[in-house]
């Protein structure tokens, strides 16, 4: 996944310290693949995955829409050249004054998952379109979503009726099957729930128009993942099964699936050591860790591919840890990582599939270390 | 723990958005308490706990020494007015070029825990003093340190012999009993190990001088913790037990214990909702969460005291979560947090005991949210 352009960048620019390089051409290819796989769905790029201005500008120029988590993200998208009509304020947890600011900037599409949020939007963005997020079970996802977002489907019906009563446009429902979802059938149960909410509301004369099918599209880390095409077919089949020939408008919100495989982090081996003479395993310490951009290694959830110049040599399982004085800054220990036995202090390692959820996750200055640098080429 | 000065600051300044306020007078009191409790130990403040310039300046003026994790932290301490002779480069994981930079800045005291790190220091800081970190078991600590730092005591002997052979000054040993350690006896076993390393090296004609007893001193969160005085007595007793009348120089490295209780975060309730009509528990969403400064709520490890203006009212257990679109951004769910049933969207909450490990831990811009603002008064 280290493209020739990225390899060339590292070779010629030789940046000091850990850094991420994102290849714009891969983002473009991913966008095209989503377009082809789900030609009838609008793409709302999940800005939080990687808000680098060059990525937002590229996607804006390709015609993408944007899923924003905050006013700051909305402003970045506007700055990148997309109009407010291409923005969804997709965070279900919003301050009322932020809703008002977004509305003043022209945003007219908001996520909700409870009556209280509907009331805020009715006051701060009167007449706006809202969609209600429905809880789904995240089984099969490598980064499960828990119960934090969404409400059960019967409550979603009440929430959307309430929105209608308060003068908002009850526009649709959303769900999120869980990040890095590799089970194609995951969308089926969620679409069945969505259809039931549509039907319940239609009985009350409220006609929803849109299903926001969220993100969850995976990046290939170590294991193969289904193609965008396979997702497209499975989702289209599920949509047809549940909605028949009255297909709603649909939205997808790829983040990881759009930029994850477009980025590579360069890091350096700072130390390799053992804890005792008879320790079976080496500890390999990099100059990046859980607080420097690899937060998604939390609980060893995401397992990134790691490349070295010595990959032809014999491999042995190692503990992999970051450079901070924090004991939690260990990436892989329960499930150790195979690395070349010849790996040496000072070696460069490439951590692939790191285009998403790395730069902005980095801590601002923990242990005095700078946040992750980033280059988009 | 919200001092009158902090309360007054919030009342008169009314800062917008989540922010930390640290009361310098509490830091001064903590420093004095450590001084009195362990009058024969040198205090090396763990800069990573909170590197705010005003805190470093205060501690420098009081005569504190400093434990630094990186060259950036070393530069901040020098900037605050302490000389390089008051600095320990306490991170066991250092790039060789960072050792050289620290040495060029005058730093002459370095942590090691393996032969490889000794070699780097011998090359980059010839003749410097080194201490070897010994693995201890973190039983009893609320934020356990795992095996990331240190080596077993027999290996520490070899490492210090090796340092001596390479022309370094083998100066002592260090250990860390685990952060937020509330068992007074924890230092005893570690000091026994330290003494054995001293004795083994003395047999080879190498006379260590210093025991770095690390940090681990707790902050009072919800439960009472022993006083600095009680720690002082327990540690002095253990030192005497193991070293008799040949007491070594000793160092302590309080971080959390120095600044934890000096800080209070002001936050705002963004949303309160349920997931279904018959949900037994309310979800309370704040404008700060795990990625905005409360990283130590990871695995619900640190449980901060939370104050509201409605604390006299009836309480009920709530799930407490942050404002980002990340499902992992939930602070307390398995062990829910009691909050007033009258708590309302827009209410201010004060999160106490947040002076340590909050500001620099905050993510740089996750979801577009700014890092935690901080004021030292």
XYZ file of C-alpha atoms in Angstrom:
754
model
C 0.000 0.000 0.000
C 3.076 2.211 -0.062
C 2.540 3.648 -3.534
C 5.449 4.587 -5.760
C 4.659 8.246 -5.195
C 4.836 7.814 -1.416
C 8.060 5.798 -1.638
C 9.546 8.510 -3.836
C 8.505 11.214 -1.376
C 10.252 9.483 1.517
C 13.325 8.867 -0.604
C 13.750 12.390 -1.890
C 12.327 14.512 0.941
C 13.645 12.456 3.878
C 11.396 14.166 6.461
C 12.730 14.184 10.036
C 10.613 12.501 12.712
C 7.464 10.449 12.358
C 5.091 11.626 9.651
C 2.122 10.598 7.574
C 2.108 10.853 3.801
C -1.204 10.581 1.956
C -1.358 9.856 -1.758
C -4.175 11.881 -3.298
C -4.394 9.515 -6.265
C -5.465 6.682 -3.966
C -8.185 8.885 -2.487
C -9.346 9.673 -6.014
C -9.435 5.954 -6.871
C -11.398 5.174 -3.711
C -13.903 7.895 -4.509
C -14.347 6.519 -8.025
C -14.770 2.980 -6.683
C -17.518 4.094 -4.270
C -19.198 6.055 -7.089
C -19.244 2.983 -9.305
C -20.226 0.540 -6.552
C -23.165 2.607 -5.317
C -24.041 4.905 -8.239
C -27.382 5.891 -6.738
C -26.027 6.810 -3.299
C -24.659 10.246 -2.442
C -21.207 10.120 -0.904
C -20.751 12.142 2.294
C -17.066 11.898 3.201
C -16.596 11.581 6.981
C -14.301 14.570 7.480
C -13.108 13.387 10.903
C -11.219 10.510 9.247
C -8.726 12.992 7.802
C -9.547 16.690 7.418
C -6.366 17.659 5.520
C -7.321 20.640 3.306
C -5.905 19.014 0.164
C -8.092 15.939 0.708
C -11.185 18.063 1.260
C -10.369 20.132 -1.855
C -9.886 17.030 -3.979
C -13.148 15.479 -2.821
C -15.001 18.764 -3.216
C -13.751 18.997 -6.797
C -14.879 15.418 -7.467
C -18.398 16.284 -6.322
C -18.387 14.656 -2.910
C -20.639 15.726 -0.077
C -19.380 15.908 3.516
C -20.349 14.514 6.913
C -19.144 16.943 9.601
C -18.802 16.429 13.345
C -18.366 20.055 14.414
C -18.606 23.648 13.260
C -14.848 23.661 12.708
C -15.196 20.798 10.243
C -18.064 22.610 8.498
C -15.873 25.683 8.094
C -13.051 23.555 6.675
C -15.366 22.044 4.083
C -16.695 25.452 3.052
C -13.101 26.654 2.814
C -12.355 23.685 0.532
C -14.942 24.940 -1.927
C -18.035 22.832 -1.295
C -21.324 24.615 -0.677
C -23.319 24.261 2.533
C -25.911 22.228 0.603
C -23.313 19.460 0.407
C -22.848 19.280 4.186
C -24.512 17.086 6.795
C -23.977 17.946 10.474
C -23.831 14.283 11.421
C -22.908 14.469 15.101
C -25.922 13.620 17.266
C -24.375 15.599 20.163
C -24.386 19.296 19.369
C -24.464 22.474 21.402
C -27.471 24.580 20.480
C -25.222 27.538 19.640
C -23.233 25.292 17.267
C -26.445 24.265 15.525
C -27.256 27.957 15.132
C -23.788 28.679 13.747
C -24.040 25.796 11.280
C -27.489 26.971 10.208
C -26.200 30.507 9.747
C -23.503 29.046 7.480
C -26.241 27.469 5.364
C -26.243 23.898 6.662
C -29.702 22.381 6.492
C -29.259 18.693 7.302
C -28.827 17.519 10.893
C -28.580 14.216 12.746
C -30.645 13.554 15.868
C -31.256 10.567 18.084
C -33.551 11.928 20.798
C -36.308 14.406 21.508
C -33.954 16.830 23.266
C -31.781 17.278 20.173
C -34.878 17.817 18.019
C -35.910 20.660 20.328
C -32.514 22.325 19.976
C -32.679 22.119 16.184
C -36.245 23.400 16.080
C -35.106 26.460 18.033
C -31.701 27.038 16.395
C -32.341 25.881 12.822
C -36.096 26.200 12.266
C -37.446 24.226 9.329
C -34.234 22.236 8.809
C -34.154 18.638 7.597
C -33.375 16.024 10.229
C -32.637 12.339 10.144
C -32.786 10.094 13.183
C -30.038 7.653 13.952
C -31.164 4.146 14.811
C -29.187 1.806 17.043
C -27.845 -1.255 15.293
C -25.746 -3.993 16.758
C -22.121 -3.678 15.680
C -21.436 -7.379 15.527
C -18.671 -8.109 13.061
C -17.046 -4.699 13.242
C -13.413 -4.485 14.335
C -14.014 -1.086 15.972
C -17.458 -1.559 17.515
C -19.670 1.441 18.007
C -21.313 0.587 21.334
C -24.635 2.194 22.208
C -23.358 5.741 22.221
C -25.199 6.896 19.100
C -28.783 6.264 18.072
C -32.003 5.111 19.693
C -34.115 2.007 19.245
C -36.345 2.035 16.115
C -39.672 2.576 17.923
C -38.232 5.638 19.628
C -36.882 6.876 16.268
C -40.489 6.927 15.040
C -41.502 9.110 17.992
C -38.500 11.390 17.532
C -39.315 11.968 13.851
C -42.995 12.565 14.597
C -41.909 15.105 17.198
C -39.577 16.802 14.711
C -42.502 17.070 12.284
C -44.674 18.582 15.018
C -41.988 21.166 15.763
C -41.908 22.298 12.144
C -38.783 20.455 11.047
C -38.623 18.329 7.913
C -38.444 14.703 9.026
C -36.186 13.581 6.255
C -34.902 10.111 7.003
C -33.083 7.682 9.210
C -29.452 6.785 9.617
C -27.521 3.926 11.056
C -23.910 2.868 11.328
C -23.088 -0.810 11.148
C -19.748 -0.312 12.933
C -16.357 0.775 11.707
C -14.147 -1.532 9.640
C -17.189 -3.748 8.997
C -16.324 -6.795 6.913
C -19.644 -8.630 7.022
C -21.572 -7.729 3.903
C -24.856 -8.817 5.466
C -24.510 -6.223 8.262
C -26.426 -3.636 6.223
C -29.394 -5.967 5.726
C -30.774 -5.964 9.285
C -30.234 -2.220 9.594
C -32.112 -1.571 6.326
C -34.967 -3.739 7.563
C -35.192 -1.512 10.655
C -35.031 1.588 8.479
C -37.911 0.349 6.335
C -40.038 -0.290 9.418
C -39.485 3.290 10.574
C -40.473 4.537 7.078
C -43.659 2.449 7.217
C -44.637 3.562 10.723
C -44.245 7.204 9.819
C -46.115 6.819 6.527
C -49.111 5.629 8.565
C -49.054 9.030 10.240
C -48.755 10.857 6.960
C -45.054 11.592 7.317
C -43.095 10.441 4.289
C -39.393 9.976 4.872
C -37.149 10.277 1.842
C -33.648 9.290 2.814
C -31.650 6.477 4.376
C -28.194 7.427 5.584
C -26.326 4.110 5.540
C -23.344 5.523 7.397
C -19.779 4.385 7.124
C -18.134 1.189 8.225
C -16.466 0.492 4.888
C -13.123 -1.059 5.760
C -9.536 -0.475 4.812
C -7.358 -3.455 4.032
C -4.969 -3.803 6.930
C -3.495 -7.278 7.277
C -6.517 -9.266 6.180
C -8.283 -8.963 2.844
C -11.560 -7.112 2.876
C -14.409 -7.248 0.370
C -14.239 -4.822 -2.564
C -16.353 -1.681 -2.814
C -18.175 -3.491 -5.615
C -19.098 -6.380 -3.315
C -20.426 -3.905 -0.735
C -22.386 -2.148 -3.429
C -24.038 -5.340 -4.600
C -24.910 -6.505 -1.078
C -26.306 -3.122 -0.098
C -28.309 -2.717 -3.301
C -29.757 -6.203 -2.828
C -30.736 -5.404 0.767
C -32.264 -2.087 -0.279
C -34.364 -3.800 -2.977
C -35.393 -6.560 -0.577
C -36.753 -4.131 1.987
C -37.907 -1.147 -0.083
C -39.000 -2.968 -3.270
C -39.344 -0.563 -6.147
C -39.787 2.451 -3.887
C -36.130 2.987 -3.202
C -35.358 5.958 -0.950
C -32.556 8.412 -1.548
C -29.448 6.969 0.069
C -26.293 8.385 1.567
C -23.045 6.680 2.511
C -20.388 8.193 4.771
C -17.058 6.543 4.043
C -14.125 7.840 6.077
C -11.704 5.019 6.712
C -12.763 3.439 3.401
C -11.960 6.670 1.561
C -8.553 7.566 2.998
C -7.294 4.695 5.170
C -5.274 2.912 2.492
C -4.054 6.202 0.999
C -1.683 6.964 3.873
C 1.590 5.593 5.177
C 3.365 6.622 8.368
C 7.138 6.611 8.434
C 8.591 5.836 11.829
C 11.982 4.984 13.277
C 13.056 2.223 15.639
C 14.233 4.037 18.789
C 15.112 1.031 20.915
C 15.043 -2.756 20.859
C 15.556 -4.499 24.177
C 14.636 -7.327 26.478
C 13.459 -7.190 30.053
C 15.677 -10.043 31.240
C 18.386 -12.241 29.787
C 15.943 -15.108 29.281
C 13.118 -12.932 27.954
C 11.620 -14.786 24.996
C 10.484 -11.667 23.206
C 12.068 -8.435 22.142
C 10.457 -5.094 22.822
C 10.582 -2.809 19.808
C 10.021 0.881 20.561
C 9.058 3.250 17.737
C 9.038 7.039 17.662
C 5.260 6.955 17.269
C 2.724 5.289 19.510
C -0.775 5.390 20.850
C -0.554 9.085 21.757
C 1.246 10.184 18.602
C -1.351 9.070 16.064
C -1.886 5.335 16.518
C -4.806 5.700 18.942
C -6.741 3.031 17.088
C -4.339 0.402 18.407
C -6.299 0.850 21.657
C -7.129 -2.656 22.917
C -5.084 -3.794 19.900
C -8.195 -3.119 17.798
C -6.612 -2.064 14.520
C -3.576 -4.035 13.385
C -1.623 -2.061 10.805
C 0.646 -3.641 8.189
C 4.264 -2.758 8.981
C 7.035 -2.834 6.363
C 10.785 -2.711 6.874
C 13.766 -2.998 4.563
C 14.523 -6.342 6.187
C 11.234 -8.083 5.495
C 12.924 -10.958 3.649
C 14.709 -12.025 6.834
C 13.465 -14.435 9.470
C 10.664 -13.006 11.579
C 9.912 -13.290 15.284
C 7.023 -11.991 17.387
C 7.822 -8.736 19.210
C 6.043 -6.420 21.592
C 5.582 -3.097 19.803
C 5.466 0.089 21.880
C 5.583 3.863 21.551
C 8.158 6.387 22.795
C 6.313 8.035 25.687
C 6.759 7.503 29.416
C 3.228 6.140 29.572
C 2.804 2.467 30.256
C -0.407 2.411 28.235
C 1.599 3.439 25.177
C 2.013 -0.126 23.924
C 0.488 -1.018 20.560
C 0.741 -4.805 20.366
C 1.567 -6.987 23.342
C -1.190 -9.555 23.909
C -1.042 -10.336 20.242
C 2.602 -9.715 19.398
C 3.764 -8.450 16.025
C 6.126 -10.460 13.788
C 9.166 -8.386 12.835
C 12.543 -9.293 11.297
C 15.056 -10.635 13.803
C 17.610 -8.426 12.059
C 15.630 -5.249 12.811
C 17.993 -2.685 14.340
C 17.818 0.576 16.273
C 17.633 3.432 13.783
C 15.811 1.404 11.123
C 12.921 3.027 9.334
C 9.558 1.251 9.418
C 6.516 2.054 7.317
C 3.113 1.697 8.931
C 0.585 1.273 6.167
C -3.135 1.920 6.035
C -2.762 4.932 8.308
C -4.524 7.576 6.217
C -7.562 7.631 8.525
C -7.928 8.447 12.214
C -4.279 9.252 12.859
C -3.327 12.940 12.454
C -6.170 14.557 14.373
C -6.195 11.825 17.016
C -2.586 12.623 17.959
C -2.129 14.258 21.334
C -1.195 17.910 21.241
C 2.109 17.571 23.099
C 2.121 14.539 25.377
C 5.624 14.043 26.855
C 6.659 17.069 24.816
C 6.363 15.177 21.532
C 4.928 17.105 18.590
C 1.677 15.983 16.989
C 1.993 13.834 13.871
C 3.167 15.752 10.815
C 1.262 15.155 7.626
C 1.921 15.621 3.916
C -0.640 15.163 1.162
C 0.971 14.529 -2.204
C -10.897 20.771 45.449
C -12.330 23.718 43.550
C -10.473 26.414 45.441
C -11.957 29.827 46.014
C -9.499 31.283 43.518
C -10.622 28.818 40.843
C -14.302 29.421 41.601
C -13.692 33.161 41.365
C -11.902 32.750 38.018
C -14.822 30.857 36.508
C -17.284 33.377 37.906
C -15.539 36.496 36.676
C -13.804 35.314 33.501
C -16.537 32.978 32.217
C -14.285 31.297 29.615
C -16.103 29.819 26.600
C -15.744 26.092 25.977
C -14.140 23.429 28.120
C -11.013 24.534 29.947
C -8.666 23.626 32.765
C -7.784 26.070 35.508
C -4.821 25.300 37.756
C -4.329 27.041 41.088
C -0.636 27.715 41.604
C -1.107 27.994 45.364
C -2.141 24.334 45.535
C 0.966 23.349 43.596
C 3.042 25.356 46.058
C 1.344 23.600 48.982
C 1.946 20.198 47.407
C 5.613 21.006 46.874
C 5.942 22.069 50.502
C 4.194 18.917 51.694
C 6.571 16.694 49.710
C 9.547 18.694 51.010
C 8.424 18.178 54.593
C 7.428 14.539 54.159
C 10.700 13.500 52.536
C 13.185 16.193 53.564
C 16.184 14.133 52.455
C 14.868 13.328 48.979
C 15.352 15.567 45.984
C 12.114 16.371 44.183
C 12.157 15.885 40.414
C 8.795 17.097 39.132
C 7.501 14.859 36.320
C 7.043 17.538 33.677
C 4.780 15.360 31.524
C 2.032 15.629 34.162
C 1.535 19.300 33.285
C 4.221 21.339 31.505
C 2.453 24.727 31.738
C 5.228 27.361 31.832
C 3.830 29.021 34.960
C 3.930 25.714 36.826
C 7.505 25.048 35.734
C 8.515 28.588 36.714
C 6.920 28.267 40.141
C 8.595 24.936 40.835
C 11.930 26.181 39.516
C 11.715 29.139 41.887
C 10.924 26.813 44.782
C 14.070 24.810 44.086
C 12.532 21.771 42.431
C 14.402 19.527 40.030
C 12.743 18.115 36.914
C 12.156 14.722 35.333
C 11.886 15.172 31.551
C 10.603 12.771 28.919
C 11.923 14.528 25.815
C 14.218 17.264 24.573
C 11.207 19.550 24.246
C 10.490 19.147 27.949
C 14.152 19.810 28.765
C 14.015 23.039 26.777
C 10.848 24.085 28.598
C 12.490 23.548 31.973
C 15.573 25.541 30.969
C 13.265 28.261 29.715
C 11.544 28.258 33.119
C 14.837 29.143 34.763
C 16.168 25.876 36.170
C 19.715 24.874 35.266
C 20.562 21.685 33.399
C 22.015 20.270 36.614
C 18.473 20.080 37.936
C 17.252 17.925 35.043
C 16.976 14.161 34.679
C 16.246 12.726 31.221
C 14.055 10.032 32.687
C 12.660 8.396 29.564
C 14.297 5.003 28.997
C 13.467 5.238 25.261
C 15.553 7.953 23.625
C 16.867 8.591 20.150
C 20.631 8.850 20.174
C 20.460 12.296 18.599
C 18.124 13.425 21.400
C 20.607 12.198 23.997
C 23.274 14.232 22.226
C 21.036 17.314 22.169
C 20.239 16.946 25.871
C 23.920 16.503 26.665
C 24.778 19.588 24.631
C 22.228 21.469 26.722
C 24.097 20.385 29.837
C 21.982 17.457 30.997
C 24.101 14.844 32.733
C 21.643 12.363 34.250
C 19.977 9.708 32.111
C 17.678 6.715 32.637
C 18.452 3.355 31.042
C 16.951 -0.094 31.268
C 19.035 -2.117 28.800
C 22.487 -2.484 27.298
C 21.460 -0.876 24.013
C 20.476 2.393 25.706
C 23.767 2.416 27.631
C 25.639 2.192 24.341
C 23.751 5.176 22.933
C 24.519 7.269 26.011
C 28.183 6.242 26.016
C 28.440 7.503 22.442
C 26.240 10.601 22.684
C 26.875 11.739 26.278
C 30.269 10.314 27.234
C 30.934 10.215 30.954
C 27.347 10.992 31.928
C 25.632 9.594 35.026
C 23.108 6.842 34.417
C 20.592 5.065 36.579
C 18.956 1.798 35.621
C 15.255 1.282 35.964
C 14.198 -1.921 37.659
C 10.890 -3.661 36.964
C 8.521 -3.750 39.903
C 5.063 -5.178 40.002
C 2.448 -2.443 39.925
C -0.021 -4.234 42.153
C -2.186 -1.722 43.971
C -1.787 1.049 41.435
C -4.922 2.383 39.753
C -2.981 3.106 36.554
C -0.644 0.112 36.321
C 2.653 0.491 34.566
C 2.895 -2.897 32.859
C 6.295 -4.197 31.855
C 7.094 -1.409 29.445
C 9.844 0.211 31.525
C 12.686 -1.412 33.399
C 14.438 -4.748 33.478
C 14.653 -7.435 36.130
C 17.131 -6.671 38.942
C 19.829 -9.186 37.878
C 19.887 -7.630 34.435
C 20.067 -4.154 35.999
C 23.324 -5.254 37.631
C 24.723 -6.255 34.224
C 23.514 -3.041 32.609
C 25.214 -0.889 35.251
C 28.441 -2.893 35.035
C 28.338 -2.387 31.280
C 27.792 1.356 31.715
C 30.820 1.463 34.001
C 32.865 -0.395 31.405
C 31.844 2.106 28.738
C 33.080 5.015 30.834
C 29.745 6.203 32.168
C 29.123 6.896 35.838
C 26.870 4.135 37.156
C 24.953 6.320 39.515
C 21.934 4.435 40.796
C 18.731 2.594 40.213
C 15.160 3.702 39.725
C 11.786 2.100 39.961
C 8.196 3.179 39.698
C 5.623 1.495 41.884
C 2.767 2.448 39.543
C 0.773 5.620 39.154
C -1.866 6.642 41.724
C -0.378 4.108 44.162
C -2.278 3.984 47.431
C -0.501 1.076 49.123
C 2.189 2.506 51.366
C 4.042 -0.806 51.448
C 4.557 -0.761 47.665
C 7.887 1.053 48.043
C 9.234 -1.589 50.427
C 9.673 -4.453 47.948
C 11.128 -2.104 45.347
C 13.654 -0.713 47.827
C 14.654 -4.272 48.755
C 15.380 -4.903 45.062
C 17.310 -1.645 44.839
C 19.453 -2.584 47.811
C 20.292 -5.962 46.228
C 21.470 -4.206 43.061
C 23.611 -1.847 45.186
C 25.159 -4.854 46.982
C 25.867 -6.830 43.819
C 27.624 -3.883 42.221
C 29.618 -3.099 45.360
C 31.058 -6.611 45.113
C 32.453 -5.549 41.746
C 33.809 -2.302 43.097
C 31.069 -0.137 41.665
C 29.438 2.020 44.306
C 25.996 3.320 43.403
C 24.860 6.509 45.098
C 21.275 7.146 44.258
C 17.850 5.550 44.368
C 15.236 7.178 42.198
C 11.973 6.180 43.864
C 9.878 7.465 40.984
C 6.380 8.800 41.184
C 3.122 7.049 41.956
C 2.025 9.519 44.629
C -1.715 9.805 44.232
C -4.208 12.592 43.898
C -7.413 12.409 45.869
C -10.152 11.680 43.392
C -13.253 10.148 44.933
C -11.570 8.062 47.578
C -9.297 9.346 50.306
C -5.604 8.720 49.810
C -2.809 8.690 52.375
C -1.115 12.012 53.124
C 2.329 12.940 51.840
C 3.453 12.609 55.438
C 2.263 8.990 55.616
C 4.146 8.228 52.383
C 7.220 9.909 53.786
C 7.162 7.832 56.948
C 6.568 4.548 55.113
C 9.296 5.262 52.588
C 11.801 6.386 55.190
C 11.102 3.259 57.245
C 11.615 1.049 54.179
C 14.810 2.890 53.269
C 16.192 2.400 56.779
C 15.119 -1.248 56.829
C 17.025 -2.048 53.643
C 19.937 0.396 53.650
C 20.536 0.642 57.419
C 22.645 3.653 58.266
C 24.125 3.880 54.780
C 21.234 5.697 53.209
C 21.693 6.525 49.533
C 20.760 9.821 47.948
C 17.117 9.588 46.965
C 14.938 11.176 44.338
C 11.183 11.277 44.018
C 9.319 12.184 40.829
C 5.832 13.374 41.730
C 3.683 14.425 38.799
C 0.071 13.613 39.549
C 0.790 14.123 43.260
C 2.154 17.608 42.542
C -0.491 19.039 40.227
C -3.468 16.653 40.056
C -5.544 18.251 42.792
C -4.546 21.766 41.700
C -6.674 21.719 38.557
C -10.362 21.805 37.749
C -11.934 21.417 34.322
C -15.085 23.325 33.538
C -17.366 21.557 31.092
C -20.909 21.934 29.824
C -23.701 19.400 29.473
C -24.358 19.196 25.727
C -27.087 16.561 25.733
C -28.976 14.274 28.099
C -30.968 11.489 26.490
C -32.125 7.917 26.618
C -31.780 5.202 24.003
C -35.348 3.931 24.381
C -38.479 4.905 26.315
C -37.826 2.212 28.907
C -34.077 2.845 29.174
C -33.212 2.740 32.866
C -30.291 5.106 32.582
C -29.731 8.528 31.137
C -26.771 9.292 28.900
C -25.091 12.560 29.808
C -22.848 14.031 27.104
C -20.270 16.663 28.027
C -18.264 18.990 25.783
C -15.088 17.204 26.884
C -14.285 13.525 26.668
C -11.587 10.950 26.263
C -10.021 12.739 23.295
C -10.320 16.248 24.693
C -8.245 15.751 27.823
C -9.842 12.971 29.853
C -7.697 10.197 28.343
C -7.114 8.703 31.766
C -10.732 7.575 31.865
C -9.525 4.851 29.479
C -10.896 1.552 30.799
C -12.593 3.759 33.413
C -9.255 3.835 35.239
C -9.384 7.288 36.814
C -12.697 8.354 38.280
C -12.783 12.113 38.687
C -14.987 13.935 41.204
C -17.684 15.870 39.363
C -19.500 18.832 40.872
C -22.646 20.560 39.671
C -24.831 23.330 41.038
C -27.530 20.734 41.673
C -25.557 18.389 43.901
C -28.088 18.684 46.739
C -30.750 17.025 44.583
C -31.501 13.332 44.251
C -28.820 11.453 42.313
C -29.094 8.643 39.782
C -26.426 6.649 37.943
C -25.761 7.918 34.397
C -23.553 6.942 31.508
C -21.087 9.784 30.963
C -19.738 10.379 27.462
C -17.802 12.897 25.406
C -18.875 15.003 22.414
C -17.055 13.288 19.537
C -18.436 10.941 16.907
C -16.233 8.195 18.311
C -17.939 5.359 20.090
C -14.887 4.878 22.318
C -15.426 8.391 23.652
C -17.377 7.214 26.698
C -15.904 7.917 30.130
C -18.059 5.890 32.524
C -20.473 3.225 31.395
C -19.633 -0.098 33.052
C -19.434 1.731 36.332
C -21.959 4.498 35.884
C -21.616 7.905 37.476
C -24.192 9.284 39.965
C -25.440 12.683 38.840
C -28.415 14.824 39.918
C -31.703 13.816 38.303
C -32.335 17.526 37.801
C -29.182 17.954 35.682
C -30.123 19.804 32.489
C -28.673 20.508 29.061
C -26.526 23.629 29.276
C -25.552 23.084 32.916
C -21.932 23.625 33.881
C -20.077 20.766 35.540
C -16.724 20.948 37.285
C -14.393 17.980 36.921
C -11.965 18.085 39.812
C -8.513 16.612 40.239
C -7.704 17.245 36.596
C -4.458 19.182 36.943
C -2.362 16.234 35.745
C -2.366 14.299 32.482
C -5.087 16.281 30.763
C -3.896 19.246 28.657
C -1.059 17.576 26.759
C -2.978 14.324 26.401
C -5.754 16.108 24.474
C -5.939 15.293 20.795
C -4.793 18.022 18.463
C -8.076 18.419 16.575
C -10.128 15.228 16.652
C -13.587 15.850 15.153
C -12.470 19.435 14.662
C -12.563 20.141 18.401
C -9.791 22.340 19.788
C -7.370 20.944 22.352
C -8.130 21.705 25.980
C -7.495 25.322 26.924
C -5.597 25.896 30.122
C -5.169 28.764 32.578
C -2.746 28.832 35.493
C -3.757 31.314 38.159
